[in-house]
CSV table of N, CA and C in Angstrom, one decimal:
chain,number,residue,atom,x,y,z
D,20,UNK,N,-8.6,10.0,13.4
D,20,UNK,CA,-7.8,9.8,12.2
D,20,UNK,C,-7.3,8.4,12.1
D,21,UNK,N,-7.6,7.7,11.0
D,21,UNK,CA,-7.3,6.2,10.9
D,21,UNK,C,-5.3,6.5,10.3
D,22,UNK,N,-5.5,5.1,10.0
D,22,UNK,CA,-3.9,5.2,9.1
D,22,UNK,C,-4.0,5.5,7.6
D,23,UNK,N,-5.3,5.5,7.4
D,23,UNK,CA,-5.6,5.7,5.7
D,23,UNK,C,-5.0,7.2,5.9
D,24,UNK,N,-3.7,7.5,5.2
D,24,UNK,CA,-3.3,9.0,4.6
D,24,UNK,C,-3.6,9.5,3.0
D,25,UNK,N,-3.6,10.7,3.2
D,25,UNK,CA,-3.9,11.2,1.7
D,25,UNK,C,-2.5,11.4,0.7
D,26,UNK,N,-3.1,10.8,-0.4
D,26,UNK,CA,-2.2,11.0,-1.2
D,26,UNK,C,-1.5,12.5,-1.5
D,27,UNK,N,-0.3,12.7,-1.7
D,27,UNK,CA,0.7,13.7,-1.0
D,27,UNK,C,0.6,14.5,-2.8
D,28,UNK,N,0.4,14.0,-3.8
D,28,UNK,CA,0.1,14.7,-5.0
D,28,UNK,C,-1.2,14.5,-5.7
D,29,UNK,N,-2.0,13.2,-5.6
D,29,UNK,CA,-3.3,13.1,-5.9
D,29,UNK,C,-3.0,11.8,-7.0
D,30,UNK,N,-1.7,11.7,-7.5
D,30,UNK,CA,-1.0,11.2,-8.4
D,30,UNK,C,-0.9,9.0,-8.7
D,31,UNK,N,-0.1,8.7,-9.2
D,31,UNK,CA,-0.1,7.5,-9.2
D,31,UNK,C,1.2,7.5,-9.0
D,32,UNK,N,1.8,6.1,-8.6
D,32,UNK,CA,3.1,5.5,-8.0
D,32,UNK,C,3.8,5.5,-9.4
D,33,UNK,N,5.4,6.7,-9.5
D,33,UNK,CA,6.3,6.4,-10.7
D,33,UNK,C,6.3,5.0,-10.9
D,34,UNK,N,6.8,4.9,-12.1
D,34,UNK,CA,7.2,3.5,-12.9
D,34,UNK,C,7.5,4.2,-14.2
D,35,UNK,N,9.1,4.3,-14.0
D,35,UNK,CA,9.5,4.6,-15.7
D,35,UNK,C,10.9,4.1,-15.9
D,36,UNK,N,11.8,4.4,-16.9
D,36,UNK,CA,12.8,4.0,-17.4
D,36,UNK,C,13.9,4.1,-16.2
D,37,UNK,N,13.8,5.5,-15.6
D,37,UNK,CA,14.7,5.4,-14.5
D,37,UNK,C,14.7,5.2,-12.6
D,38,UNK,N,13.4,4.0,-13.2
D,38,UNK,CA,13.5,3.2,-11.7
D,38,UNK,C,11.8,3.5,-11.3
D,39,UNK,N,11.2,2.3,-10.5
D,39,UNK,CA,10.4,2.4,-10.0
D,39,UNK,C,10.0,2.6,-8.9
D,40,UNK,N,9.1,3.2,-8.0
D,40,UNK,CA,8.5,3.4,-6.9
D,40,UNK,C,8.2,3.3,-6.2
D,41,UNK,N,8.3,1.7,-6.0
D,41,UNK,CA,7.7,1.1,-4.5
D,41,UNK,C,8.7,0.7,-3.3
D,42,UNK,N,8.4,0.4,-2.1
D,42,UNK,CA,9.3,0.2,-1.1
D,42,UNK,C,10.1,-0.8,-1.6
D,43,UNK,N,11.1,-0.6,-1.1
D,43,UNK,CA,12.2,-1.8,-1.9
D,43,UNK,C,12.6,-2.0,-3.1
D,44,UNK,N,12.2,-0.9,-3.7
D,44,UNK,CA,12.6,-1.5,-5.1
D,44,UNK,C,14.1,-1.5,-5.3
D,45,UNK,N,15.1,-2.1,-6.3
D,45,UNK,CA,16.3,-1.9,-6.1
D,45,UNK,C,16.6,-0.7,-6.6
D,46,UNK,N,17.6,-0.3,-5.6
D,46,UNK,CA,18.7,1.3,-6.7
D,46,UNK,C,20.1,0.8,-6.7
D,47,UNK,N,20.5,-0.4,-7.1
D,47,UNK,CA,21.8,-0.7,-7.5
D,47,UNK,C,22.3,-1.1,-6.4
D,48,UNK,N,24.0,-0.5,-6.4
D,48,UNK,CA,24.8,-1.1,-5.2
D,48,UNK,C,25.6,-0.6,-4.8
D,49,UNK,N,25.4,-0.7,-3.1
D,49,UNK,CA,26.4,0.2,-2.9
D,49,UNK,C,28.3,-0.2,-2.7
D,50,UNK,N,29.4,0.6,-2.0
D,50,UNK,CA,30.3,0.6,-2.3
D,50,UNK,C,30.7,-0.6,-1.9
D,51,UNK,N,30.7,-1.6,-1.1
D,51,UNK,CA,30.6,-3.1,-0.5
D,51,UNK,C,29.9,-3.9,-1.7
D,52,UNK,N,29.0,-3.5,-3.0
D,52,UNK,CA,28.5,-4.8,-3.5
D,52,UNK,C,26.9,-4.9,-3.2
D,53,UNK,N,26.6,-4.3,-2.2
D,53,UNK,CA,25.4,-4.3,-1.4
D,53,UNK,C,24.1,-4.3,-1.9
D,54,UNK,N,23.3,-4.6,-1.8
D,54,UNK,CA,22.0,-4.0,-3.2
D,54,UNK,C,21.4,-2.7,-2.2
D,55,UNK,N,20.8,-2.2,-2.7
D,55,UNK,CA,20.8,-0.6,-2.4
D,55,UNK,C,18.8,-0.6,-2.8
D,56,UNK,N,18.4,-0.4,-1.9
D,56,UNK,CA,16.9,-0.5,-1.5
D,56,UNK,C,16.2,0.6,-0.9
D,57,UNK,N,15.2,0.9,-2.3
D,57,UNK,CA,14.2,2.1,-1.8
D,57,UNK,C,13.7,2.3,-0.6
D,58,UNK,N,13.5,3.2,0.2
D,58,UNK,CA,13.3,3.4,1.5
D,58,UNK,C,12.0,4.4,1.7
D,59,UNK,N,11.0,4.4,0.5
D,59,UNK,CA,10.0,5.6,0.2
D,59,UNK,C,9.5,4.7,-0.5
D,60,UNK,N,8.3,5.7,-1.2
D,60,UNK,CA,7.2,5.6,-2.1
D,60,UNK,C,6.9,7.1,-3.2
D,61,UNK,N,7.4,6.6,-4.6
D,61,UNK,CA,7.6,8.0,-5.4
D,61,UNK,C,6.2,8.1,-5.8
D,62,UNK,N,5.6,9.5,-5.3
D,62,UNK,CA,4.1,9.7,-6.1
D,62,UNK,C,4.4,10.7,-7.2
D,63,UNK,N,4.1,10.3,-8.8
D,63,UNK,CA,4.2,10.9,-10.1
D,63,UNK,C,3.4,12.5,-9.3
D,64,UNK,N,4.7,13.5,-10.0
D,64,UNK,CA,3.9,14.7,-9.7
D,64,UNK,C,4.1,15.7,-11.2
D,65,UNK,N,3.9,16.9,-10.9
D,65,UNK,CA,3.7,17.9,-12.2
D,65,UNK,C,5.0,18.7,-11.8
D,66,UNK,N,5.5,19.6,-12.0
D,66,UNK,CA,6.4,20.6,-11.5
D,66,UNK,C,5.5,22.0,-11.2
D,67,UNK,N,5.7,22.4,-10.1
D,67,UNK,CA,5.5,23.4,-10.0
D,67,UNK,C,3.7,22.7,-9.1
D,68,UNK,N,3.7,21.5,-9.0
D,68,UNK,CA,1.8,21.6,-8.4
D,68,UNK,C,2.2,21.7,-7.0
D,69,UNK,N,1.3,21.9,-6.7
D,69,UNK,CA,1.0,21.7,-4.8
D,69,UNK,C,1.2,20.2,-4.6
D,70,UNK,N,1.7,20.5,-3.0
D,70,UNK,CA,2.0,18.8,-2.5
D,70,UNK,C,1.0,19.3,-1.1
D,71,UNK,N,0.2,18.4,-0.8
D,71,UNK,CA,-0.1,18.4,0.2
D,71,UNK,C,0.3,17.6,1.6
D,72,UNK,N,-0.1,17.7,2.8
D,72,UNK,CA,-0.1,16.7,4.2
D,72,UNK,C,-0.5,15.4,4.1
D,73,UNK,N,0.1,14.9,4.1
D,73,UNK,CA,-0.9,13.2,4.0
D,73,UNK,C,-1.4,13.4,5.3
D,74,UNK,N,-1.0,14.0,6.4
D,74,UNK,CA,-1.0,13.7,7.5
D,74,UNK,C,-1.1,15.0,8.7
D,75,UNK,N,-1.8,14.9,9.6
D,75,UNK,CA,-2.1,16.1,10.7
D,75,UNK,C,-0.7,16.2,11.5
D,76,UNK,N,0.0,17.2,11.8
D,76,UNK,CA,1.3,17.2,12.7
D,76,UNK,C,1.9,19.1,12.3
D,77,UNK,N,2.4,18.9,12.7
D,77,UNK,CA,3.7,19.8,12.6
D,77,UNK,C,4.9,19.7,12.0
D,78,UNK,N,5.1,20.5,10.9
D,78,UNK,CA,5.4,20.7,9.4
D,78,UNK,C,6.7,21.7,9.4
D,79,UNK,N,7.6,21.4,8.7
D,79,UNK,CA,8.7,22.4,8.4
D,79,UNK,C,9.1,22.0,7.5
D,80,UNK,N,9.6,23.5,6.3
D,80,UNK,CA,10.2,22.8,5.4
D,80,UNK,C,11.6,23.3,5.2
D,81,UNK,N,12.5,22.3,5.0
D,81,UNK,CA,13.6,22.3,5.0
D,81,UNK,C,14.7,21.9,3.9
D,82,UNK,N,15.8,21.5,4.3
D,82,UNK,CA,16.5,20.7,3.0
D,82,UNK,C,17.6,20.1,3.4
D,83,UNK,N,18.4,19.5,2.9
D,83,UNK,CA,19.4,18.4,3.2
D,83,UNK,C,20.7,18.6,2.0
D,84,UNK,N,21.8,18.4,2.2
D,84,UNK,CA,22.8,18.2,1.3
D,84,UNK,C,22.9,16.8,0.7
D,85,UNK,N,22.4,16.1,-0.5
D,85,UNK,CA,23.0,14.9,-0.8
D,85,UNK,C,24.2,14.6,-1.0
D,86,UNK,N,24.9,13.3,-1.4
D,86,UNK,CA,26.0,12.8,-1.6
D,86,UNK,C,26.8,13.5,-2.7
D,87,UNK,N,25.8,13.8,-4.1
D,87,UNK,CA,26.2,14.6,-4.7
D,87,UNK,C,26.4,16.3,-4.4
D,88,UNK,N,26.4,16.6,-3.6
D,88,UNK,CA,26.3,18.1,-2.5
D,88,UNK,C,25.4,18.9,-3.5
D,89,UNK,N,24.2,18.2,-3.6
D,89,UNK,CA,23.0,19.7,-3.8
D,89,UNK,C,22.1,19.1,-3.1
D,90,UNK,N,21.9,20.3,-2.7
D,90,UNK,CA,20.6,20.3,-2.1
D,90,UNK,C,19.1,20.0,-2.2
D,91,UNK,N,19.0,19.1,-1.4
D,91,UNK,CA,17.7,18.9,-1.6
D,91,UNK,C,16.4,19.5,-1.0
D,92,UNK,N,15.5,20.4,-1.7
D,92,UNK,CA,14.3,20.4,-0.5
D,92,UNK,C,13.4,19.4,0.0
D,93,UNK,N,13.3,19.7,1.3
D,93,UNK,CA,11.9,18.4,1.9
D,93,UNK,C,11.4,18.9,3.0
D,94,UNK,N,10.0,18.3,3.0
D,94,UNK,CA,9.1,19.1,4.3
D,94,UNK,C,9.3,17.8,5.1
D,95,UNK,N,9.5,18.0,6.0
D,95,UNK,CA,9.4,17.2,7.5
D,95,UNK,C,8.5,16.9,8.4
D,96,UNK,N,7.1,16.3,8.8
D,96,UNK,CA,6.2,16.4,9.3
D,96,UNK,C,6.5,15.5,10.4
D,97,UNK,N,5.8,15.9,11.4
D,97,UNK,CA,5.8,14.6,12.5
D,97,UNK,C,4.3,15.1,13.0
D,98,UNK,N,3.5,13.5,12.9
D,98,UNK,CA,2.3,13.2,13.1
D,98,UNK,C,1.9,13.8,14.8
D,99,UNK,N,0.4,14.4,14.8
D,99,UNK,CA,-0.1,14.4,16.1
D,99,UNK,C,-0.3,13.6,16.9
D,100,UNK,N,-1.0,12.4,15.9
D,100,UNK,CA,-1.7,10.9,16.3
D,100,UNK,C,0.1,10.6,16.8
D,101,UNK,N,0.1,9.8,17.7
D,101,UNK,CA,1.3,8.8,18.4
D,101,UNK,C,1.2,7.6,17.8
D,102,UNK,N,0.3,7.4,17.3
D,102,UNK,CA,0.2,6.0,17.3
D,102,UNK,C,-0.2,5.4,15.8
D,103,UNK,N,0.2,6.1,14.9
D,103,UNK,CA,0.2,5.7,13.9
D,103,UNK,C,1.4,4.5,13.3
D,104,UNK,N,2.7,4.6,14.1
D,104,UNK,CA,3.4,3.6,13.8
D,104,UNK,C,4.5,4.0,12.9
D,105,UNK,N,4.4,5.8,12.8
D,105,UNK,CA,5.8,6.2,12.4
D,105,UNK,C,6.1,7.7,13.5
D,106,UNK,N,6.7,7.9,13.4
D,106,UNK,CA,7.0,9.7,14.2
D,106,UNK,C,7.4,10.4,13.3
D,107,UNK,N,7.9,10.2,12.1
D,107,UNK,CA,8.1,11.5,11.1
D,107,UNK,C,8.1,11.3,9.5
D,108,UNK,N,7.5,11.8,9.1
D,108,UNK,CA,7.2,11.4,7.6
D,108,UNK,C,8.0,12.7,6.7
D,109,UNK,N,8.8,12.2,5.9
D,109,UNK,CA,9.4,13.3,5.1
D,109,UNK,C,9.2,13.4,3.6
D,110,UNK,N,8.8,14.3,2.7
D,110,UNK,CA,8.5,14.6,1.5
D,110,UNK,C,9.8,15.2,0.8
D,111,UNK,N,10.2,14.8,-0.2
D,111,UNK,CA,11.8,15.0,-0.7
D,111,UNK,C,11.4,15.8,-2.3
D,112,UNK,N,12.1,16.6,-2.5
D,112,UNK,CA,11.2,17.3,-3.7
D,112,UNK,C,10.5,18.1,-3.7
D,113,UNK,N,10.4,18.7,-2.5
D,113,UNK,CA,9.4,19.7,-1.9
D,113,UNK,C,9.9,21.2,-1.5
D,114,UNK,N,9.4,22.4,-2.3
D,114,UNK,CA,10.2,23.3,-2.0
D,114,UNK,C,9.1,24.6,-1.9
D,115,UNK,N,9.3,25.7,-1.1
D,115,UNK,CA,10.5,26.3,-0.7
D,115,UNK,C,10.9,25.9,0.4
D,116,UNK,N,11.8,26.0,0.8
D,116,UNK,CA,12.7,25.7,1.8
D,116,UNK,C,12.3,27.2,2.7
D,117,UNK,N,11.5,27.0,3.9
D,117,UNK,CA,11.4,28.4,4.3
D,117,UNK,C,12.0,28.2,5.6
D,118,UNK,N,12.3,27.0,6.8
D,118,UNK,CA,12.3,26.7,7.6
D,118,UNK,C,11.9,27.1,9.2
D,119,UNK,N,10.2,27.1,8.6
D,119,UNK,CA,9.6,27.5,9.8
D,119,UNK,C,8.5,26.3,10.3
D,120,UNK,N,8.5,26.2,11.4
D,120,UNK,CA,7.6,24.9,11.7
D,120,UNK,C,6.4,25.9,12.0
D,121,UNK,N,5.4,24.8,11.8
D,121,UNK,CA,3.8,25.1,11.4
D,121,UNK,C,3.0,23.8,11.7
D,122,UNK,N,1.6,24.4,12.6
D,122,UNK,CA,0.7,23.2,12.2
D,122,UNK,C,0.3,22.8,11.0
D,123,UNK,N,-0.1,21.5,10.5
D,123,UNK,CA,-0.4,21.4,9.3
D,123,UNK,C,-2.2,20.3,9.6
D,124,UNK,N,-3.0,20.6,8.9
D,124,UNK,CA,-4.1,19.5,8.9
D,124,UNK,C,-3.6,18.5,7.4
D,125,UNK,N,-4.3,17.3,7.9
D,125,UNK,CA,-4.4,16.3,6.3
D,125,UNK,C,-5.0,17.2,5.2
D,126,UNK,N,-3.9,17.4,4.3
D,126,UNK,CA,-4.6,17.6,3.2
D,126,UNK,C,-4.1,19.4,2.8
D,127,UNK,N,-3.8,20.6,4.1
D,127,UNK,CA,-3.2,21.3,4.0
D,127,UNK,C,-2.0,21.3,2.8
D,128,UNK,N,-1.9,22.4,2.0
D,128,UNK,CA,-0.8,22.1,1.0
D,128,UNK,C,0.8,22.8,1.5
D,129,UNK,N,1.8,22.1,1.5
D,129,UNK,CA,2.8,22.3,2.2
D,129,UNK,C,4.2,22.8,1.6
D,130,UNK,N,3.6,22.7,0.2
D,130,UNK,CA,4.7,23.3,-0.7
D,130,UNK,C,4.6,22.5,-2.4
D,131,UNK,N,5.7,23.1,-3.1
D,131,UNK,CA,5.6,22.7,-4.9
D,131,UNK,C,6.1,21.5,-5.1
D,132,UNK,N,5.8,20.5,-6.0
D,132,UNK,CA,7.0,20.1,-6.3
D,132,UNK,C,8.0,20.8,-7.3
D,133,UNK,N,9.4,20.6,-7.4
D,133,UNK,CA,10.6,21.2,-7.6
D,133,UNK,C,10.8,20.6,-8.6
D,134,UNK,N,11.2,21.0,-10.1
D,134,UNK,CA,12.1,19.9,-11.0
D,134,UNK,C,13.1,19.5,-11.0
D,135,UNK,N,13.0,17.8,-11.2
D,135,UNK,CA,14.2,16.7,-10.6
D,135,UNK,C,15.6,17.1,-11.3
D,136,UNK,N,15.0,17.2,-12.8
D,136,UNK,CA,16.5,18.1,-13.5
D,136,UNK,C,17.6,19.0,-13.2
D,137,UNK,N,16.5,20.0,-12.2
D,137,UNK,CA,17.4,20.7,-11.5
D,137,UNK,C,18.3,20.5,-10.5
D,138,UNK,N,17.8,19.4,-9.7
D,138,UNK,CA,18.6,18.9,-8.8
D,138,UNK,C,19.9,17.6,-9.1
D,139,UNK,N,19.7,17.7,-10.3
D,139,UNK,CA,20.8,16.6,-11.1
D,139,UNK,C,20.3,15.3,-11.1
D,140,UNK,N,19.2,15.0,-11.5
D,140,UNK,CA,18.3,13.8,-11.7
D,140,UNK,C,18.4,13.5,-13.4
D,141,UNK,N,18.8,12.7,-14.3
D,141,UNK,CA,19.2,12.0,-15.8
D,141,UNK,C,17.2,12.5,-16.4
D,142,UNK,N,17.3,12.5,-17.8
D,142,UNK,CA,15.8,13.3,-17.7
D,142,UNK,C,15.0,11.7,-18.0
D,143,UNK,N,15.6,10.2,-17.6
D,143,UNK,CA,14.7,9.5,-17.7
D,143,UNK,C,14.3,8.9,-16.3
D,144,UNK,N,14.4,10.1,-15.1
D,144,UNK,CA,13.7,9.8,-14.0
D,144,UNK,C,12.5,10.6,-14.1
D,145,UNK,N,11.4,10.1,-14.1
D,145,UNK,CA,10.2,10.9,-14.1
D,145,UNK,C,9.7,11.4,-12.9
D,146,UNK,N,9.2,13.0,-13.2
D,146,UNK,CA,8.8,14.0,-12.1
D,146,UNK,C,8.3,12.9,-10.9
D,147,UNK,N,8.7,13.4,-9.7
D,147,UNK,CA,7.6,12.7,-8.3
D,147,UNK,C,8.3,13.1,-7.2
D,148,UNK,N,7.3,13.2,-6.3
D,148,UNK,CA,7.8,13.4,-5.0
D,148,UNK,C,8.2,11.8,-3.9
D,149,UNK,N,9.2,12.4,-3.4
D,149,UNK,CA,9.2,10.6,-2.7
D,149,UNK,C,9.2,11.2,-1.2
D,150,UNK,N,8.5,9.6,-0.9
D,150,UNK,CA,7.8,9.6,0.6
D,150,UNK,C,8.3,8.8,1.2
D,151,UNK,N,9.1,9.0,2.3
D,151,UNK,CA,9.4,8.2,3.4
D,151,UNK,C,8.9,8.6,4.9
D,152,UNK,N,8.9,7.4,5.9
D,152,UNK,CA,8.2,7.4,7.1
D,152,UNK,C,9.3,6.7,7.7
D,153,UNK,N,9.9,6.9,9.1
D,153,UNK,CA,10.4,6.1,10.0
D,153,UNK,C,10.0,6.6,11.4
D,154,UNK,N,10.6,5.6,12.5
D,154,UNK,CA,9.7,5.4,13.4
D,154,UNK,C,11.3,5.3,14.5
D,155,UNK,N,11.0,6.5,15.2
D,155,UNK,CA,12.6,6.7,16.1
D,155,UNK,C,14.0,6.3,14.8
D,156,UNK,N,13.6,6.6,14.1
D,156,UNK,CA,14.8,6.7,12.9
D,156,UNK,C,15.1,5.6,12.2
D,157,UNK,N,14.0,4.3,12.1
D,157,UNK,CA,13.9,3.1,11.3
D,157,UNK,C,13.1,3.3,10.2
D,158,UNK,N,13.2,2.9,9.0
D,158,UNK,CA,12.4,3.2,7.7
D,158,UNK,C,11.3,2.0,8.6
D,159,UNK,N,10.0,2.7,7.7
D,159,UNK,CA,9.0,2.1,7.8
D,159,UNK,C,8.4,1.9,6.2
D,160,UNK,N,7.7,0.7,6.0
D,160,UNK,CA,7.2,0.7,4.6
D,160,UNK,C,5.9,1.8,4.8
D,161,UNK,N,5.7,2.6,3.5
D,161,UNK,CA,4.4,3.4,4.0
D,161,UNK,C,3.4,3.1,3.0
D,162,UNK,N,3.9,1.3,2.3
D,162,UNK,CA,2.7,1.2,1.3
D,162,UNK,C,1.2,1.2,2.0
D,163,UNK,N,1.6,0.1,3.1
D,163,UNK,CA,-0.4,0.0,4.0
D,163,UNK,C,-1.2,1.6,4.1
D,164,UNK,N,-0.2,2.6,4.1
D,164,UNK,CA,-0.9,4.0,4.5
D,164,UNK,C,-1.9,3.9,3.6
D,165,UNK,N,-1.5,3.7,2.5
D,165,UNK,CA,-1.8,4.3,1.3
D,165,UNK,C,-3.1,2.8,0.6
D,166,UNK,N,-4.2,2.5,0.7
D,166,UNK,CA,-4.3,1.6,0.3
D,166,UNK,C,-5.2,2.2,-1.3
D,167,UNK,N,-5.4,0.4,-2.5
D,167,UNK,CA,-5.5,0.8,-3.4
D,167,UNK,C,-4.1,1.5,-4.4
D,168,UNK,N,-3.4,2.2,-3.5
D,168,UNK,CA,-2.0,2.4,-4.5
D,168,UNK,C,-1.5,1.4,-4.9
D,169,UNK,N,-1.2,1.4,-6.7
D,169,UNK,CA,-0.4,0.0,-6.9
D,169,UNK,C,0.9,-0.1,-6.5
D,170,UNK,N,1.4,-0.6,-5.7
D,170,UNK,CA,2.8,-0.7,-4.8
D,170,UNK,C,4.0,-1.5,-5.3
D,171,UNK,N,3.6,-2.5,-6.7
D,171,UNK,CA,4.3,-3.4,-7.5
D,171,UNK,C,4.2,-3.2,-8.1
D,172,UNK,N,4.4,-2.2,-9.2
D,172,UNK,CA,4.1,-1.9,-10.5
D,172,UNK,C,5.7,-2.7,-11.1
């Protein structure tokens, strides 16, 4: 297995009114003034489609409390390969929340995406699942995974 991963909806990288989808893009600022910097990659999804594995590992799906206290669902994968240059790739948007860990192959489907409305998202954020990768708990960019994705829209 190279580093080429599969795209996690089949989809193309958001770009709409309320913010776009590539590593780094700005999200404002934080409580210091700070500029506030995407740490993912949003892939346009449908509600209710399948999200698949980008990646072979071991899979659970879970969820997290945000800042605003709802919950978020997300699957948690951490790769077989060691040596891809991340240890755990997480899909945010991703539901049910069953919390059982599972082998997963590339491309296995790992759950829906959820609608963003529901989770208190303005309705000019458009549907997507967001992808982040870090490596012992440093963000990693995960544009190179993905090649051909336009990453600068």
């Amino acid at each position: 297995m190279g580093r080429n991963l599969v795209n996690p909806t089949g989809k193309g990288m958001r770009n709409d009114s309320g913010g776009k989808g590539h590593y780094g893009a700005p999200r404002g600022l934080d409580s210091k003034g700070g500029k506030i910097l995407h740490k993912g990659i949003d892939f346009q999804s449908a509600v209710g489609q399948n999200v698949v594995s980008p990646v072979e590992g071991k899979a659970v799906n879970s969820s997290f409390v945000n800042s605003k206290k709802i919950t978020i669902p997300t699957v948690v994968i951490y790769p077989t390969n060691q040596n891809l240059g991340f240890n755990k790739l997480e899909l945010l948007y991703v539901g049910p929340i069953e919390g059982k860990m599972r082998n997963v192959k590339q491309g296995d489907v790992v759950g829906q995406s959820v609608k963003l409305q529901n989770l208190g998202y303005p309705a000019n954020v458009g549907q997507h699942v967001h992808l982040q990768m870090k490596l012992n708990g440093a963000s990693v960019d995960p544009t190179p995974y993905f090649p051909g994705l336009n990453s600068k829209l």
